[in-house]
PDB file of C-alpha atoms and ligand atoms in Angstrom:
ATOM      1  CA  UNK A   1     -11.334  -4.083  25.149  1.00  0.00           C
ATOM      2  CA  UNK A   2     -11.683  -0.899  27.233  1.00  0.00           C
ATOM      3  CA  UNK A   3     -14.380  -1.384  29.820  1.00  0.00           C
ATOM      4  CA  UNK A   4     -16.151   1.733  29.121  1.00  0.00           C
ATOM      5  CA  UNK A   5     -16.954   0.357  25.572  1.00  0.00           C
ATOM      6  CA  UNK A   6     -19.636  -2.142  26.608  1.00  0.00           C
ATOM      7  CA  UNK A   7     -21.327   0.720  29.012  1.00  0.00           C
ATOM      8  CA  UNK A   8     -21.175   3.099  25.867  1.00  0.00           C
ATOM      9  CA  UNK A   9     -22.884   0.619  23.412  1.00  0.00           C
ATOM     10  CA  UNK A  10     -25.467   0.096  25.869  1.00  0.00           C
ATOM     11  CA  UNK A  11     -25.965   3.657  26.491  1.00  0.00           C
ATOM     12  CA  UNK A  12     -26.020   4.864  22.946  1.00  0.00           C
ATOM     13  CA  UNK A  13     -28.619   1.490  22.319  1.00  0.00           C
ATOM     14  CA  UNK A  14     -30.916   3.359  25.184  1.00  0.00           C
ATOM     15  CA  UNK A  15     -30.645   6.916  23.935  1.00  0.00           C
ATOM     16  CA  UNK A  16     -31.841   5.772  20.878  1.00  0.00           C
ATOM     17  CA  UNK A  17     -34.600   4.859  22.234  1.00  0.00           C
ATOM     18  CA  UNK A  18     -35.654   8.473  23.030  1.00  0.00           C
ATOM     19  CA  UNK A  19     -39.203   8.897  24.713  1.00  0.00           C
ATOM     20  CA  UNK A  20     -39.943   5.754  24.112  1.00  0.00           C
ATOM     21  CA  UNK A  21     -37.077   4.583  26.735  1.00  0.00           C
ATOM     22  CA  UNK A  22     -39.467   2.913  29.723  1.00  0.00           C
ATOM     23  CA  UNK A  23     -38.005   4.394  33.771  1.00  0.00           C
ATOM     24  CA  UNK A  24     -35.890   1.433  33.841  1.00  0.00           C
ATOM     25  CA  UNK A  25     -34.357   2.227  30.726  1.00  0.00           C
ATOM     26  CA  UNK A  26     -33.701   5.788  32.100  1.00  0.00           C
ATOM     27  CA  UNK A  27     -32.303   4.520  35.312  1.00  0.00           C
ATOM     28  CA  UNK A  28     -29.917   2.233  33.371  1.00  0.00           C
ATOM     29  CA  UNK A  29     -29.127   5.184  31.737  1.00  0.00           C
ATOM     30  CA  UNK A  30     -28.139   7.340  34.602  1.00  0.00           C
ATOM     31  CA  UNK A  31     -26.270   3.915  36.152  1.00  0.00           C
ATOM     32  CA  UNK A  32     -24.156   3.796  32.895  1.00  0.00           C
ATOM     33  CA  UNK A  33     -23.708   7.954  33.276  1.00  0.00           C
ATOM     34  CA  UNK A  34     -22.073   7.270  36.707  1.00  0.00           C
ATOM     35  CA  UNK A  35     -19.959   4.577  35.454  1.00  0.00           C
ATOM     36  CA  UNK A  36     -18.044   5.915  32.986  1.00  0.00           C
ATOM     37  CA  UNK A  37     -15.372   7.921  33.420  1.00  0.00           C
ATOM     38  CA  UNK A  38     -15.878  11.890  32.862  1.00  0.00           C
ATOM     39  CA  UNK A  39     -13.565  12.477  30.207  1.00  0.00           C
ATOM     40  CA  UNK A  40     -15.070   9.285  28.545  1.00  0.00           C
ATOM     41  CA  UNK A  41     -18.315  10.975  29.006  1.00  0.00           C
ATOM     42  CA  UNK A  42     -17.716  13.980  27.940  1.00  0.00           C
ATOM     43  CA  UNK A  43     -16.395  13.172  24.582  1.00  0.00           C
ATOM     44  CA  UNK A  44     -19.476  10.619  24.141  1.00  0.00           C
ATOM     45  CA  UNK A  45     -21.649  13.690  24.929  1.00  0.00           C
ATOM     46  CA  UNK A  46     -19.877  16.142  22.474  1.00  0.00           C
ATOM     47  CA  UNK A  47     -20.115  13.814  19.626  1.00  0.00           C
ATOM     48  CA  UNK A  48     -23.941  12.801  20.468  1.00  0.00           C
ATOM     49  CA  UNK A  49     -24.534  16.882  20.277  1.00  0.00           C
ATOM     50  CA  UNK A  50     -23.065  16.633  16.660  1.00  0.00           C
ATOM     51  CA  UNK A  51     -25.189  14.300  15.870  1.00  0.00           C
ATOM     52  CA  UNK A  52     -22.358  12.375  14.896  1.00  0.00           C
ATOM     53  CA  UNK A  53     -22.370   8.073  16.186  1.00  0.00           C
ATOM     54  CA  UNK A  54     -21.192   8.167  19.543  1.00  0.00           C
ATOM     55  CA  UNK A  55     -19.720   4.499  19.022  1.00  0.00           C
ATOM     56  CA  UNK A  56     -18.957   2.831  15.894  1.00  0.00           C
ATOM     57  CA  UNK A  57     -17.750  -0.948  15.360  1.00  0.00           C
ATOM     58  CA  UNK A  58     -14.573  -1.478  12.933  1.00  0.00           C
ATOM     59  CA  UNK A  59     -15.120  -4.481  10.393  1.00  0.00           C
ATOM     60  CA  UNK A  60     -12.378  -4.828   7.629  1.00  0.00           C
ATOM     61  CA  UNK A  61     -10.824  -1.628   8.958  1.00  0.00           C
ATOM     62  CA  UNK A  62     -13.300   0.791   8.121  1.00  0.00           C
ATOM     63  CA  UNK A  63     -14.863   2.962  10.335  1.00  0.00           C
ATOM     64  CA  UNK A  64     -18.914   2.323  11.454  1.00  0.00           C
ATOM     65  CA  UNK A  65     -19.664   5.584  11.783  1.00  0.00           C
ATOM     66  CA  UNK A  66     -17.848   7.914   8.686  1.00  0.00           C
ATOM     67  CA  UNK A  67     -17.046   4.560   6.441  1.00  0.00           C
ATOM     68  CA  UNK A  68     -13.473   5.386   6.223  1.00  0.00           C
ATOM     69  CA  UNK A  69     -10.186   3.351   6.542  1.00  0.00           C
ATOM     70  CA  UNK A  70      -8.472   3.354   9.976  1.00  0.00           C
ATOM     71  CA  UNK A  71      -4.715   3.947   9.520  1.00  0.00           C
ATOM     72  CA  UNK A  72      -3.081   0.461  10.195  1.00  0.00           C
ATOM     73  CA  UNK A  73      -1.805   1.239  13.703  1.00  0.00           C
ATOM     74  CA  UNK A  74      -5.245   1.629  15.064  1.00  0.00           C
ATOM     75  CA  UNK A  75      -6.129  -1.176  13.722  1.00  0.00           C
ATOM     76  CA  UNK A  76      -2.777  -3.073  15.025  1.00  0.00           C
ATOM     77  CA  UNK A  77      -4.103  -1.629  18.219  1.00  0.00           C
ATOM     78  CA  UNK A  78      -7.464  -3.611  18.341  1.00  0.00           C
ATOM     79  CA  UNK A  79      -6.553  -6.021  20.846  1.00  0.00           C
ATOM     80  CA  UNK A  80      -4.979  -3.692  23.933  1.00  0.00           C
ATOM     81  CA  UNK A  81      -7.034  -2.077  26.729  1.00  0.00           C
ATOM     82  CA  UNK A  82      -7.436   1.107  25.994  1.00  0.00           C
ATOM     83  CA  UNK A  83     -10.079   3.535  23.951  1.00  0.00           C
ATOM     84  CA  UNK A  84      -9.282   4.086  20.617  1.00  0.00           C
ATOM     85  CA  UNK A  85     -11.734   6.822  18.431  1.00  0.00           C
ATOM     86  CA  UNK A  86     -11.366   7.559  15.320  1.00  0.00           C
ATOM     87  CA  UNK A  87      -8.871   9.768  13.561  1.00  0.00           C
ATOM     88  CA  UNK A  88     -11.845  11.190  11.088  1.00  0.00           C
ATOM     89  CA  UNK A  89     -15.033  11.402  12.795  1.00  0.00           C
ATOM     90  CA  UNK A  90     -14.089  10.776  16.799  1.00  0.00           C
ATOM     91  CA  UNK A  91     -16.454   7.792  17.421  1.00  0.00           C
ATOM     92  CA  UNK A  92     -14.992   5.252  19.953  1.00  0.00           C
ATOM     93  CA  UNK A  93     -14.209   2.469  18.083  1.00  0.00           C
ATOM     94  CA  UNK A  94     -14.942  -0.761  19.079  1.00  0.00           C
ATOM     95  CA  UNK A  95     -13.282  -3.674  16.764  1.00  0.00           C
ATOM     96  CA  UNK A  96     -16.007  -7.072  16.153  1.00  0.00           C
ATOM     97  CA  UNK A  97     -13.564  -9.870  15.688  1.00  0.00           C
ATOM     98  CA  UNK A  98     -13.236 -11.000  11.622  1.00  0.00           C
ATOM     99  CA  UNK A  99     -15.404 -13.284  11.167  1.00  0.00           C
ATOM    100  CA  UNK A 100     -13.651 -16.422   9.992  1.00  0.00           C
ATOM    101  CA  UNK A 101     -13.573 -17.743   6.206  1.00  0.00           C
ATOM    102  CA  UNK A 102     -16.132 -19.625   5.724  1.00  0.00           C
ATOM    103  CA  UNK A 103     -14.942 -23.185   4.239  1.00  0.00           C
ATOM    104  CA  UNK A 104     -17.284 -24.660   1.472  1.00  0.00           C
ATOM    105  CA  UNK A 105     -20.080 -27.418   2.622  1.00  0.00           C
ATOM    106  CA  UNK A 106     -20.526 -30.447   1.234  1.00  0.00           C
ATOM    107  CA  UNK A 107     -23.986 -28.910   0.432  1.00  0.00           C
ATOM    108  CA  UNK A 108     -22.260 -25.992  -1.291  1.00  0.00           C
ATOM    109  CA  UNK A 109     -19.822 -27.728  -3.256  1.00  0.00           C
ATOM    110  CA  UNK A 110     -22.794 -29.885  -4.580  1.00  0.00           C
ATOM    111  CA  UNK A 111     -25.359 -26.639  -5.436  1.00  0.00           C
ATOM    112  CA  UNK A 112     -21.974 -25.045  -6.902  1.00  0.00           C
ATOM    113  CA  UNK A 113     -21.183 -28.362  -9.355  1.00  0.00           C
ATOM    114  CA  UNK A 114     -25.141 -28.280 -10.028  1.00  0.00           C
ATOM    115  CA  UNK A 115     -24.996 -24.682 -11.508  1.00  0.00           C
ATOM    116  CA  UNK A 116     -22.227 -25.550 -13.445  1.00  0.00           C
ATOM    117  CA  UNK A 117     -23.451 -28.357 -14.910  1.00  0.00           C
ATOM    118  CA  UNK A 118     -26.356 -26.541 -16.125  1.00  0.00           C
ATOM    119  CA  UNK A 119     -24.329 -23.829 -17.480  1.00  0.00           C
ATOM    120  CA  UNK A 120     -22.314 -26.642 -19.279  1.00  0.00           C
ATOM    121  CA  UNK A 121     -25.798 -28.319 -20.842  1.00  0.00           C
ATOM    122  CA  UNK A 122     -26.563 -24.477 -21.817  1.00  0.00           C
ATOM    123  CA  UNK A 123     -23.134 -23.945 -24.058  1.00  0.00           C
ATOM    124  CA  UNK A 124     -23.631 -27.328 -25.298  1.00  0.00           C
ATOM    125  CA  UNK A 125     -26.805 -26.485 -27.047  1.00  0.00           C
TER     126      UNK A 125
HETATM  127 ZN1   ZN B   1     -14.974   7.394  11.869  1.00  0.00          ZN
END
């Protein structure tokens, strides 16, 4: 991952805040500001005046922010160092892991076989 992403979820986290956003908040703020590179910045900025998400995670391929499909080499691209934003809406795009399948418990298998079994004593009557 880029390491501007982390400072840019933070940031956009604090700006929503809004007036509510305590001085350390706004501090933290200006820190991040600093931090990132300009260019970085200044797209962040452009997108946060049209009112569009400033950062958007990718689950399944789909886009946070507009809900659309990344094309696949973006999303072949998940795993190198630098920003990625999205072809649609511009958001940087930061990618959440897939979550792993989850394998059946022994307490799910058992709820599962008592369902059926009640369906079967319903279509036996
Ligand atoms: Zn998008």
């Amino acid at each position: 991952m880029n390491a501007s992403i982390p400072l840019l979820q933070e940031l956009q986290k604090l700006e929503a805040l809004g007036e509510a956003a305590s001085p350390q908040q706004r501090q933290r703020m200006t820190d991040i500001r600093a931090q990132v590179p300009v260019p970085v910045l200044a797209h962040y900025n452009r997108l946060v005046v049209n009112r569009c998400k400033p950062v958007a995670e990718v689950r399944r391929g789909i886009c946070g922010a507009c809900h659309l499909r990344l094309a696949a080499w973006v999303r072949q691209a998940a795993n190198d160092d630098d920003l990625h934003i999205c072809e649609n809406c511009g958001a940087y795009l930061v990618f959440v892991p897939e979550e792993a399948p989850t394998r059946p418990t022994a307490k799910s298998v058992r709820a599962k076989q008592a369902r059926l079994a009640l369906i079967r004593a319903a279509v036996a009557h």
